[in-house]
Amino acid sequence: MAKLLALLQYFFLILTITFSTAKSHSFSTESSREALGLMTTQEKITHLHFYMHDVFGGANATAIPVTKILDNNTFYGGMFVADDPLTLGPDRDSGPVGTGRGTYTFPSQNDFVLEMVYNLRFAHGGYNGSSLCLLGNISPASIVNEVAIAGGTGVFRFARGYAVAKRIVLDFKAQLVVRELNVYVSHY
Ligand SMILES: *[C@@H]1O[C@H](CO)[C@@H](O)[C@H](O)[C@H]1NC(C)=O
Ligand SMILES: *[C@@H]1O[C@H](CO)[C@@H](O)[C@H](O)[C@H]1NC(C)=O
Ligand SMILES: *[C@@H]1O[C@H](CO)[C@@H](O)[C@H](O)[C@H]1NC(C)=O
C-alpha cells in the first residue's frame, strides 16, 4: 500500500514537473477578451480634454535639454526630457489630471520638427493609474498638430486613436508653452 502510494506520488510529481515545465516555457497561447476580464466585446470611444504645460527653461523647467543643440535652425540632434503637468483647464492651478512624461527629440536635418515619445499618465477619477502612449512628430511652428495614440494601460488597454494638440500659449519670457489636447481613443 505504502509502495503504491509512493509510486503514485512519483508519477504525480513527474506529471506535475512535465506539465509545469511545459507551461512555463510556452511562448504563445491563445487568449480571449473574456480571459482578460474584458466584459464587453464592444469598443467604445472616449474623448479626453485637458491641457499640457511645458516650461522649457528657467528654475521650474519641466522639459530639460540632455544634449547639445548642433543646428540652430532645425535643432537637429537636440533632445529634451519632459515631465509636464496635465491640467483640467488652461491655468496651471486649474486642477491636475496627470503627468506627461517622455522625450522630445529633433530628428530632422532639414525641417524644424519635434518628435514626441510620451506617456500620458492619468491621476483623475476612474482614470487614475491608467495611461496612454503618445507618439508623433509635431511642427513647433504650427499652432495645431496631430499625433497618434499608440496604446494604453489600465482602462485604456488595447487603446488606439489620435490627439489634436493646439498651442494656446507661447510665452518666451516665461519660457512656457501650453497646449490644449483633445484625445480620441478607442478602447474596451
Ligand atoms: C518656480 O516655482 C517657485 C515655487 O512655485 C516660485 O516661487 C518661483 O517664482 C518659480 N520660479 C520661476 C523662475 O518661475
Ligand atoms: C546657436 O546660437 C547660439 C546663441 O545665439 C550660439 O551661441 C551658437 O554658437 C549657435 N550654434 C550654432 C551651431 O550655430
Ligand atoms: C490615485 O491612485 C493612487 C494609488 O492608488 C492614490 O494614492 C491617489 O490618491 C489616487 N489619486 C486620485 C486623484 O484619485
PDB file of N, CA and C in Angstrom, residues 40-134:
ATOM      1  N   THR A  40     -16.905  43.248 -22.233  1.00  0.00           N
ATOM      2  CA  THR A  40     -17.629  43.567 -23.456  1.00  0.00           C
ATOM      3  C   THR A  40     -16.712  43.421 -24.662  1.00  0.00           C
ATOM      4  N   THR A  41     -17.285  43.054 -25.771  1.00  0.00           N
ATOM      5  CA  THR A  41     -16.505  42.996 -27.000  1.00  0.00           C
ATOM      6  C   THR A  41     -16.746  44.263 -27.814  1.00  0.00           C
ATOM      7  N   GLN A  42     -17.534  45.146 -27.212  1.00  0.00           N
ATOM      8  CA  GLN A  42     -17.895  46.378 -27.884  1.00  0.00           C
ATOM      9  C   GLN A  42     -16.856  47.460 -27.574  1.00  0.00           C
ATOM     10  N   GLU A  43     -16.173  47.937 -28.606  1.00  0.00           N
ATOM     11  CA  GLU A  43     -15.221  49.013 -28.385  1.00  0.00           C
ATOM     12  C   GLU A  43     -15.976  50.317 -28.169  1.00  0.00           C
ATOM     13  N   LYS A  44     -15.422  51.172 -27.321  1.00  0.00           N
ATOM     14  CA  LYS A  44     -16.031  52.494 -27.166  1.00  0.00           C
ATOM     15  C   LYS A  44     -14.976  53.563 -27.454  1.00  0.00           C
ATOM     16  N   ILE A  45     -15.460  54.747 -27.736  1.00  0.00           N
ATOM     17  CA  ILE A  45     -14.537  55.855 -27.986  1.00  0.00           C
ATOM     18  C   ILE A  45     -14.692  56.866 -26.867  1.00  0.00           C
ATOM     19  N   THR A  46     -13.559  57.189 -26.245  1.00  0.00           N
ATOM     20  CA  THR A  46     -13.560  58.181 -25.175  1.00  0.00           C
ATOM     21  C   THR A  46     -12.854  59.433 -25.679  1.00  0.00           C
ATOM     22  N   HIS A  47     -13.426  60.555 -25.343  1.00  0.00           N
ATOM     23  CA  HIS A  47     -12.830  61.849 -25.670  1.00  0.00           C
ATOM     24  C   HIS A  47     -12.287  62.452 -24.380  1.00  0.00           C
ATOM     25  N   LEU A  48     -10.993  62.733 -24.361  1.00  0.00           N
ATOM     26  CA  LEU A  48     -10.379  63.378 -23.195  1.00  0.00           C
ATOM     27  C   LEU A  48      -9.973  64.789 -23.597  1.00  0.00           C
ATOM     28  N   HIS A  49     -10.191  65.705 -22.687  1.00  0.00           N
ATOM     29  CA  HIS A  49      -9.861  67.104 -22.959  1.00  0.00           C
ATOM     30  C   HIS A  49      -9.090  67.660 -21.765  1.00  0.00           C
ATOM     31  N   PHE A  50      -7.875  68.108 -22.017  1.00  0.00           N
ATOM     32  CA  PHE A  50      -7.056  68.637 -20.919  1.00  0.00           C
ATOM     33  C   PHE A  50      -5.950  69.528 -21.505  1.00  0.00           C
ATOM     34  N   TYR A  51      -5.122  70.059 -20.636  1.00  0.00           N
ATOM     35  CA  TYR A  51      -4.066  70.994 -21.054  1.00  0.00           C
ATOM     36  C   TYR A  51      -2.713  70.502 -20.559  1.00  0.00           C
ATOM     37  N   MET A  52      -1.715  70.811 -21.362  1.00  0.00           N
ATOM     38  CA  MET A  52      -0.360  70.341 -21.099  1.00  0.00           C
ATOM     39  C   MET A  52       0.550  71.559 -20.947  1.00  0.00           C
ATOM     40  N   HIS A  53       1.303  71.596 -19.869  1.00  0.00           N
ATOM     41  CA  HIS A  53       2.157  72.759 -19.587  1.00  0.00           C
ATOM     42  C   HIS A  53       3.618  72.361 -19.731  1.00  0.00           C
ATOM     43  N   ASP A  54       4.284  73.051 -20.627  1.00  0.00           N
ATOM     44  CA  ASP A  54       5.668  72.722 -20.933  1.00  0.00           C
ATOM     45  C   ASP A  54       6.529  73.963 -20.674  1.00  0.00           C
ATOM     46  N   VAL A  55       7.343  73.906 -19.619  1.00  0.00           N
ATOM     47  CA  VAL A  55       8.251  75.016 -19.303  1.00  0.00           C
ATOM     48  C   VAL A  55       9.636  74.612 -19.776  1.00  0.00           C
ATOM     49  N   PHE A  56      10.125  75.276 -20.827  1.00  0.00           N
ATOM     50  CA  PHE A  56      11.358  74.802 -21.460  1.00  0.00           C
ATOM     51  C   PHE A  56      12.630  75.497 -20.991  1.00  0.00           C
ATOM     52  N   GLY A  57      12.548  76.222 -19.878  1.00  0.00           N
ATOM     53  CA  GLY A  57      13.753  76.839 -19.319  1.00  0.00           C
ATOM     54  C   GLY A  57      13.461  77.446 -17.973  1.00  0.00           C
ATOM     55  N   GLY A  58      14.497  77.946 -17.317  1.00  0.00           N
ATOM     56  CA  GLY A  58      14.316  78.600 -16.029  1.00  0.00           C
ATOM     57  C   GLY A  58      14.348  77.639 -14.857  1.00  0.00           C
ATOM     58  N   ALA A  59      14.073  78.218 -13.686  1.00  0.00           N
ATOM     59  CA  ALA A  59      14.213  77.441 -12.444  1.00  0.00           C
ATOM     60  C   ALA A  59      13.206  76.301 -12.367  1.00  0.00           C
ATOM     61  N   ASN A  60      12.038  76.495 -12.970  1.00  0.00           N
ATOM     62  CA  ASN A  60      10.988  75.480 -12.856  1.00  0.00           C
ATOM     63  C   ASN A  60      10.740  74.759 -14.178  1.00  0.00           C
ATOM     64  N   ALA A  61      11.802  74.571 -14.925  1.00  0.00           N
ATOM     65  CA  ALA A  61      11.668  73.903 -16.225  1.00  0.00           C
ATOM     66  C   ALA A  61      11.072  72.510 -16.054  1.00  0.00           C
ATOM     67  N   THR A  62      10.143  72.155 -16.948  1.00  0.00           N
ATOM     68  CA  THR A  62       9.579  70.801 -16.943  1.00  0.00           C
ATOM     69  C   THR A  62      10.154  69.976 -18.094  1.00  0.00           C
ATOM     70  N   ALA A  63      10.828  70.654 -19.030  1.00  0.00           N
ATOM     71  CA  ALA A  63      11.495  69.955 -20.129  1.00  0.00           C
ATOM     72  C   ALA A  63      12.940  70.437 -20.165  1.00  0.00           C
ATOM     73  N   ILE A  64      13.864  69.532 -19.904  1.00  0.00           N
ATOM     74  CA  ILE A  64      15.266  69.927 -19.814  1.00  0.00           C
ATOM     75  C   ILE A  64      16.091  69.302 -20.940  1.00  0.00           C
ATOM     76  N   PRO A  65      17.027  70.101 -21.505  1.00  0.00           N
ATOM     77  CA  PRO A  65      17.847  69.548 -22.586  1.00  0.00           C
ATOM     78  C   PRO A  65      18.869  68.553 -22.037  1.00  0.00           C
ATOM     79  N   VAL A  66      19.041  67.468 -22.752  1.00  0.00           N
ATOM     80  CA  VAL A  66      20.041  66.482 -22.331  1.00  0.00           C
ATOM     81  C   VAL A  66      21.141  66.307 -23.381  1.00  0.00           C
ATOM     82  N   THR A  67      21.011  67.053 -24.488  1.00  0.00           N
ATOM     83  CA  THR A  67      22.072  67.032 -25.495  1.00  0.00           C
ATOM     84  C   THR A  67      22.329  68.473 -25.928  1.00  0.00           C
ATOM     85  N   LYS A  68      23.443  68.643 -26.598  1.00  0.00           N
ATOM     86  CA  LYS A  68      23.773  69.942 -27.175  1.00  0.00           C
ATOM     87  C   LYS A  68      23.025  70.104 -28.491  1.00  0.00           C
ATOM     88  N   ILE A  69      22.479  71.281 -28.705  1.00  0.00           N
ATOM     89  CA  ILE A  69      21.822  71.540 -29.993  1.00  0.00           C
ATOM     90  C   ILE A  69      22.889  71.995 -30.993  1.00  0.00           C
ATOM     91  N   LEU A  70      23.016  71.255 -32.083  1.00  0.00           N
ATOM     92  CA  LEU A  70      24.107  71.495 -33.027  1.00  0.00           C
ATOM     93  C   LEU A  70      23.694  72.364 -34.200  1.00  0.00           C
ATOM     94  N   ASP A  71      22.403  72.539 -34.371  1.00  0.00           N
ATOM     95  CA  ASP A  71      21.921  73.310 -35.513  1.00  0.00           C
ATOM     96  C   ASP A  71      20.812  74.231 -35.023  1.00  0.00           C
ATOM     97  N   ASN A  72      21.038  75.521 -35.138  1.00  0.00           N
ATOM     98  CA  ASN A  72      20.078  76.483 -34.599  1.00  0.00           C
ATOM     99  C   ASN A  72      18.802  76.624 -35.431  1.00  0.00           C
ATOM    100  N   ASN A  73      18.783  76.061 -36.611  1.00  0.00           N
ATOM    101  CA  ASN A  73      17.575  76.142 -37.430  1.00  0.00           C
ATOM    102  C   ASN A  73      16.646  74.951 -37.213  1.00  0.00           C
ATOM    103  N   THR A  74      17.216  73.769 -37.214  1.00  0.00           N
ATOM    104  CA  THR A  74      16.387  72.563 -37.096  1.00  0.00           C
ATOM    105  C   THR A  74      16.419  71.978 -35.691  1.00  0.00           C
ATOM    106  N   PHE A  75      17.382  72.412 -34.871  1.00  0.00           N
ATOM    107  CA  PHE A  75      17.629  71.829 -33.542  1.00  0.00           C
ATOM    108  C   PHE A  75      18.042  70.357 -33.664  1.00  0.00           C
ATOM    109  N   TYR A  76      18.418  69.945 -34.882  1.00  0.00           N
ATOM    110  CA  TYR A  76      18.752  68.541 -35.138  1.00  0.00           C
ATOM    111  C   TYR A  76      19.700  67.986 -34.070  1.00  0.00           C
ATOM    112  N   GLY A  77      19.346  66.829 -33.550  1.00  0.00           N
ATOM    113  CA  GLY A  77      20.174  66.185 -32.524  1.00  0.00           C
ATOM    114  C   GLY A  77      19.802  66.587 -31.116  1.00  0.00           C
ATOM    115  N   GLY A  78      18.953  67.596 -31.006  1.00  0.00           N
ATOM    116  CA  GLY A  78      18.563  68.036 -29.668  1.00  0.00           C
ATOM    117  C   GLY A  78      17.590  67.068 -29.022  1.00  0.00           C
ATOM    118  N   MET A  79      17.692  66.943 -27.719  1.00  0.00           N
ATOM    119  CA  MET A  79      16.763  66.078 -27.004  1.00  0.00           C
ATOM    120  C   MET A  79      16.452  66.673 -25.639  1.00  0.00           C
ATOM    121  N   PHE A  80      15.166  66.666 -25.322  1.00  0.00           N
ATOM    122  CA  PHE A  80      14.713  67.151 -24.025  1.00  0.00           C
ATOM    123  C   PHE A  80      13.997  66.014 -23.299  1.00  0.00           C
ATOM    124  N   VAL A  81      14.157  65.972 -21.996  1.00  0.00           N
ATOM    125  CA  VAL A  81      13.387  65.034 -21.182  1.00  0.00           C
ATOM    126  C   VAL A  81      12.316  65.840 -20.462  1.00  0.00           C
ATOM    127  N   ALA A  82      11.069  65.403 -20.634  1.00  0.00           N
ATOM    128  CA  ALA A  82       9.943  66.186 -20.135  1.00  0.00           C
ATOM    129  C   ALA A  82       9.175  65.462 -19.034  1.00  0.00           C
ATOM    130  N   ASP A  83       8.750  66.246 -18.069  1.00  0.00           N
ATOM    131  CA  ASP A  83       7.848  65.769 -17.013  1.00  0.00           C
ATOM    132  C   ASP A  83       6.842  66.908 -16.811  1.00  0.00           C
ATOM    133  N   ASP A  84       5.818  66.916 -17.659  1.00  0.00           N
ATOM    134  CA  ASP A  84       4.913  68.059 -17.756  1.00  0.00           C
ATOM    135  C   ASP A  84       3.618  67.813 -16.991  1.00  0.00           C
ATOM    136  N   PRO A  85       3.140  68.827 -16.274  1.00  0.00           N
ATOM    137  CA  PRO A  85       1.825  68.675 -15.646  1.00  0.00           C
ATOM    138  C   PRO A  85       0.694  68.745 -16.668  1.00  0.00           C
ATOM    139  N   LEU A  86      -0.309  67.922 -16.464  1.00  0.00           N
ATOM    140  CA  LEU A  86      -1.533  67.948 -17.274  1.00  0.00           C
ATOM    141  C   LEU A  86      -2.648  68.459 -16.364  1.00  0.00           C
ATOM    142  N   THR A  87      -3.411  69.430 -16.858  1.00  0.00           N
ATOM    143  CA  THR A  87      -4.436  70.046 -16.013  1.00  0.00           C
ATOM    144  C   THR A  87      -5.796  70.075 -16.712  1.00  0.00           C
ATOM    145  N   LEU A  88      -6.821  70.259 -15.902  1.00  0.00           N
ATOM    146  CA  LEU A  88      -8.204  70.300 -16.402  1.00  0.00           C
ATOM    147  C   LEU A  88      -8.467  71.511 -17.285  1.00  0.00           C
ATOM    148  N   GLY A  89      -7.925  72.656 -16.865  1.00  0.00           N
ATOM    149  CA  GLY A  89      -8.130  73.893 -17.599  1.00  0.00           C
ATOM    150  C   GLY A  89      -6.817  74.478 -18.063  1.00  0.00           C
ATOM    151  N   PRO A  90      -6.866  75.624 -18.738  1.00  0.00           N
ATOM    152  CA  PRO A  90      -5.643  76.219 -19.268  1.00  0.00           C
ATOM    153  C   PRO A  90      -4.706  76.784 -18.197  1.00  0.00           C
ATOM    154  N   ASP A  91      -5.223  77.043 -17.003  1.00  0.00           N
ATOM    155  CA  ASP A  91      -4.364  77.550 -15.934  1.00  0.00           C
ATOM    156  C   ASP A  91      -3.670  76.411 -15.207  1.00  0.00           C
ATOM    157  N   ARG A  92      -2.445  76.708 -14.835  1.00  0.00           N
ATOM    158  CA  ARG A  92      -1.625  75.696 -14.179  1.00  0.00           C
ATOM    159  C   ARG A  92      -2.285  75.147 -12.911  1.00  0.00           C
ATOM    160  N   ASP A  93      -3.033  76.012 -12.209  1.00  0.00           N
ATOM    161  CA  ASP A  93      -3.653  75.575 -10.944  1.00  0.00           C
ATOM    162  C   ASP A  93      -5.138  75.227 -11.115  1.00  0.00           C
ATOM    163  N   SER A  94      -5.536  74.860 -12.328  1.00  0.00           N
ATOM    164  CA  SER A  94      -6.945  74.560 -12.586  1.00  0.00           C
ATOM    165  C   SER A  94      -7.342  73.146 -12.154  1.00  0.00           C
ATOM    166  N   GLY A  95      -6.372  72.383 -11.651  1.00  0.00           N
ATOM    167  CA  GLY A  95      -6.664  71.023 -11.199  1.00  0.00           C
ATOM    168  C   GLY A  95      -5.891  70.005 -11.997  1.00  0.00           C
ATOM    169  N   PRO A  96      -5.164  69.125 -11.296  1.00  0.00           N
ATOM    170  CA  PRO A  96      -4.325  68.157 -12.007  1.00  0.00           C
ATOM    171  C   PRO A  96      -5.129  67.001 -12.597  1.00  0.00           C
ATOM    172  N   VAL A  97      -4.750  66.554 -13.774  1.00  0.00           N
ATOM    173  CA  VAL A  97      -5.328  65.315 -14.303  1.00  0.00           C
ATOM    174  C   VAL A  97      -4.259  64.244 -14.517  1.00  0.00           C
ATOM    175  N   GLY A  98      -3.000  64.642 -14.405  1.00  0.00           N
ATOM    176  CA  GLY A  98      -1.945  63.645 -14.575  1.00  0.00           C
ATOM    177  C   GLY A  98      -0.634  64.286 -14.974  1.00  0.00           C
ATOM    178  N   THR A  99       0.252  63.443 -15.513  1.00  0.00           N
ATOM    179  CA  THR A  99       1.556  63.939 -15.957  1.00  0.00           C
ATOM    180  C   THR A  99       1.839  63.392 -17.357  1.00  0.00           C
ATOM    181  N   GLY A 100       2.597  64.187 -18.106  1.00  0.00           N
ATOM    182  CA  GLY A 100       3.060  63.750 -19.415  1.00  0.00           C
ATOM    183  C   GLY A 100       4.568  63.622 -19.340  1.00  0.00           C
ATOM    184  N   ARG A 101       5.055  62.402 -19.500  1.00  0.00           N
ATOM    185  CA  ARG A 101       6.499  62.183 -19.350  1.00  0.00           C
ATOM    186  C   ARG A 101       7.059  61.481 -20.575  1.00  0.00           C
ATOM    187  N   GLY A 102       8.246  61.932 -20.968  1.00  0.00           N
ATOM    188  CA  GLY A 102       8.884  61.297 -22.115  1.00  0.00           C
ATOM    189  C   GLY A 102       9.972  62.168 -22.685  1.00  0.00           C
ATOM    190  N   THR A 103      10.207  61.994 -23.975  1.00  0.00           N
ATOM    191  CA  THR A 103      11.276  62.759 -24.613  1.00  0.00           C
ATOM    192  C   THR A 103      10.756  63.542 -25.806  1.00  0.00           C
ATOM    193  N   TYR A 104      11.388  64.690 -25.999  1.00  0.00           N
ATOM    194  CA  TYR A 104      11.201  65.483 -27.211  1.00  0.00           C
ATOM    195  C   TYR A 104      12.538  65.457 -27.923  1.00  0.00           C
ATOM    196  N   THR A 105      12.551  64.907 -29.119  1.00  0.00           N
ATOM    197  CA  THR A 105      13.806  64.950 -29.878  1.00  0.00           C
ATOM    198  C   THR A 105      13.562  65.688 -31.184  1.00  0.00           C
ATOM    199  N   PHE A 106      14.649  66.185 -31.730  1.00  0.00           N
ATOM    200  CA  PHE A 106      14.566  66.901 -33.006  1.00  0.00           C
ATOM    201  C   PHE A 106      15.243  66.028 -34.057  1.00  0.00           C
ATOM    202  N   PRO A 107      14.460  65.255 -34.806  1.00  0.00           N
ATOM    203  CA  PRO A 107      15.033  64.204 -35.649  1.00  0.00           C
ATOM    204  C   PRO A 107      15.262  64.593 -37.108  1.00  0.00           C
ATOM    205  N   SER A 108      15.071  65.870 -37.454  1.00  0.00           N
ATOM    206  CA  SER A 108      15.203  66.223 -38.868  1.00  0.00           C
ATOM    207  C   SER A 108      16.393  67.138 -39.128  1.00  0.00           C
ATOM    208  N   GLN A 109      17.139  66.827 -40.195  1.00  0.00           N
ATOM    209  CA  GLN A 109      18.261  67.676 -40.612  1.00  0.00           C
ATOM    210  C   GLN A 109      17.796  68.830 -41.485  1.00  0.00           C
ATOM    211  N   ASN A 110      16.544  68.758 -41.952  1.00  0.00           N
ATOM    212  CA  ASN A 110      16.056  69.761 -42.897  1.00  0.00           C
ATOM    213  C   ASN A 110      14.930  70.627 -42.367  1.00  0.00           C
ATOM    214  N   ASP A 111      14.108  70.059 -41.476  1.00  0.00           N
ATOM    215  CA  ASP A 111      12.941  70.793 -41.000  1.00  0.00           C
ATOM    216  C   ASP A 111      12.987  70.954 -39.488  1.00  0.00           C
ATOM    217  N   PHE A 112      12.282  71.942 -38.995  1.00  0.00           N
ATOM    218  CA  PHE A 112      12.167  72.161 -37.561  1.00  0.00           C
ATOM    219  C   PHE A 112      10.997  71.299 -37.074  1.00  0.00           C
ATOM    220  N   VAL A 113      11.321  70.086 -36.681  1.00  0.00           N
ATOM    221  CA  VAL A 113      10.313  69.093 -36.301  1.00  0.00           C
ATOM    222  C   VAL A 113      10.680  68.498 -34.955  1.00  0.00           C
ATOM    223  N   LEU A 114       9.669  68.303 -34.154  1.00  0.00           N
ATOM    224  CA  LEU A 114       9.888  67.740 -32.831  1.00  0.00           C
ATOM    225  C   LEU A 114       9.169  66.395 -32.746  1.00  0.00           C
ATOM    226  N   GLU A 115       9.858  65.398 -32.251  1.00  0.00           N
ATOM    227  CA  GLU A 115       9.246  64.079 -32.114  1.00  0.00           C
ATOM    228  C   GLU A 115       8.955  63.796 -30.648  1.00  0.00           C
ATOM    229  N   MET A 116       7.715  63.433 -30.383  1.00  0.00           N
ATOM    230  CA  MET A 116       7.326  63.115 -29.003  1.00  0.00           C
ATOM    231  C   MET A 116       7.224  61.608 -28.824  1.00  0.00           C
ATOM    232  N   VAL A 117       7.893  61.110 -27.812  1.00  0.00           N
ATOM    233  CA  VAL A 117       7.708  59.731 -27.334  1.00  0.00           C
ATOM    234  C   VAL A 117       7.325  59.920 -25.880  1.00  0.00           C
ATOM    235  N   TYR A 118       6.054  59.759 -25.608  1.00  0.00           N
ATOM    236  CA  TYR A 118       5.492  60.426 -24.438  1.00  0.00           C
ATOM    237  C   TYR A 118       4.413  59.555 -23.811  1.00  0.00           C
ATOM    238  N   ASN A 119       4.383  59.527 -22.511  1.00  0.00           N
ATOM    239  CA  ASN A 119       3.397  58.741 -21.803  1.00  0.00           C
ATOM    240  C   ASN A 119       2.472  59.656 -21.012  1.00  0.00           C
ATOM    241  N   LEU A 120       1.192  59.587 -21.324  1.00  0.00           N
ATOM    242  CA  LEU A 120       0.212  60.362 -20.561  1.00  0.00           C
ATOM    243  C   LEU A 120      -0.261  59.470 -19.414  1.00  0.00           C
ATOM    244  N   ARG A 121       0.132  59.829 -18.203  1.00  0.00           N
ATOM    245  CA  ARG A 121      -0.301  59.013 -17.049  1.00  0.00           C
ATOM    246  C   ARG A 121      -1.339  59.804 -16.270  1.00  0.00           C
ATOM    247  N   PHE A 122      -2.536  59.251 -16.182  1.00  0.00           N
ATOM    248  CA  PHE A 122      -3.641  59.994 -15.583  1.00  0.00           C
ATOM    249  C   PHE A 122      -3.761  59.733 -14.088  1.00  0.00           C
ATOM    250  N   ALA A 123      -4.229  60.757 -13.388  1.00  0.00           N
ATOM    251  CA  ALA A 123      -4.433  60.667 -11.936  1.00  0.00           C
ATOM    252  C   ALA A 123      -5.755  61.337 -11.617  1.00  0.00           C
ATOM    253  N   HIS A 124      -6.764  60.983 -12.388  1.00  0.00           N
ATOM    254  CA  HIS A 124      -8.040  61.683 -12.246  1.00  0.00           C
ATOM    255  C   HIS A 124      -9.188  60.686 -12.284  1.00  0.00           C
ATOM    256  N   GLY A 125     -10.000  60.700 -11.221  1.00  0.00           N
ATOM    257  CA  GLY A 125     -11.212  59.876 -11.167  1.00  0.00           C
ATOM    258  C   GLY A 125     -10.958  58.429 -11.528  1.00  0.00           C
ATOM    259  N   GLY A 126     -11.822  57.901 -12.372  1.00  0.00           N
ATOM    260  CA  GLY A 126     -11.730  56.499 -12.776  1.00  0.00           C
ATOM    261  C   GLY A 126     -10.553  56.203 -13.685  1.00  0.00           C
ATOM    262  N   TYR A 127      -9.844  57.229 -14.114  1.00  0.00           N
ATOM    263  CA  TYR A 127      -8.688  57.049 -15.000  1.00  0.00           C
ATOM    264  C   TYR A 127      -7.370  57.010 -14.232  1.00  0.00           C
ATOM    265  N   ASN A 128      -7.468  57.205 -12.905  1.00  0.00           N
ATOM    266  CA  ASN A 128      -6.262  57.218 -12.072  1.00  0.00           C
ATOM    267  C   ASN A 128      -5.433  55.940 -12.278  1.00  0.00           C
ATOM    268  N   GLY A 129      -4.179  56.103 -12.659  1.00  0.00           N
ATOM    269  CA  GLY A 129      -3.289  54.955 -12.845  1.00  0.00           C
ATOM    270  C   GLY A 129      -3.271  54.428 -14.277  1.00  0.00           C
ATOM    271  N   SER A 130      -4.244  54.838 -15.084  1.00  0.00           N
ATOM    272  CA  SER A 130      -4.264  54.395 -16.479  1.00  0.00           C
ATOM    273  C   SER A 130      -3.394  55.328 -17.322  1.00  0.00           C
ATOM    274  N   SER A 131      -2.903  54.806 -18.427  1.00  0.00           N
ATOM    275  CA  SER A 131      -2.014  55.642 -19.235  1.00  0.00           C
ATOM    276  C   SER A 131      -2.247  55.448 -20.725  1.00  0.00           C
ATOM    277  N   LEU A 132      -1.816  56.432 -21.478  1.00  0.00           N
ATOM    278  CA  LEU A 132      -1.855  56.370 -22.937  1.00  0.00           C
ATOM    279  C   LEU A 132      -0.472  56.691 -23.475  1.00  0.00           C
ATOM    280  N   CYS A 133      -0.113  56.011 -24.532  1.00  0.00           N
ATOM    281  CA  CYS A 133       1.188  56.200 -25.161  1.00  0.00           C
ATOM    282  C   CYS A 133       1.021  57.100 -26.389  1.00  0.00           C
ATOM    283  N   LEU A 134       1.658  58.237 -26.330  1.00  0.00           N
ATOM    284  CA  LEU A 134       1.535  59.235 -27.404  1.00  0.00           C
ATOM    285  C   LEU A 134       2.823  59.238 -28.219  1.00  0.00           C
TER     286      LEU A 134
END
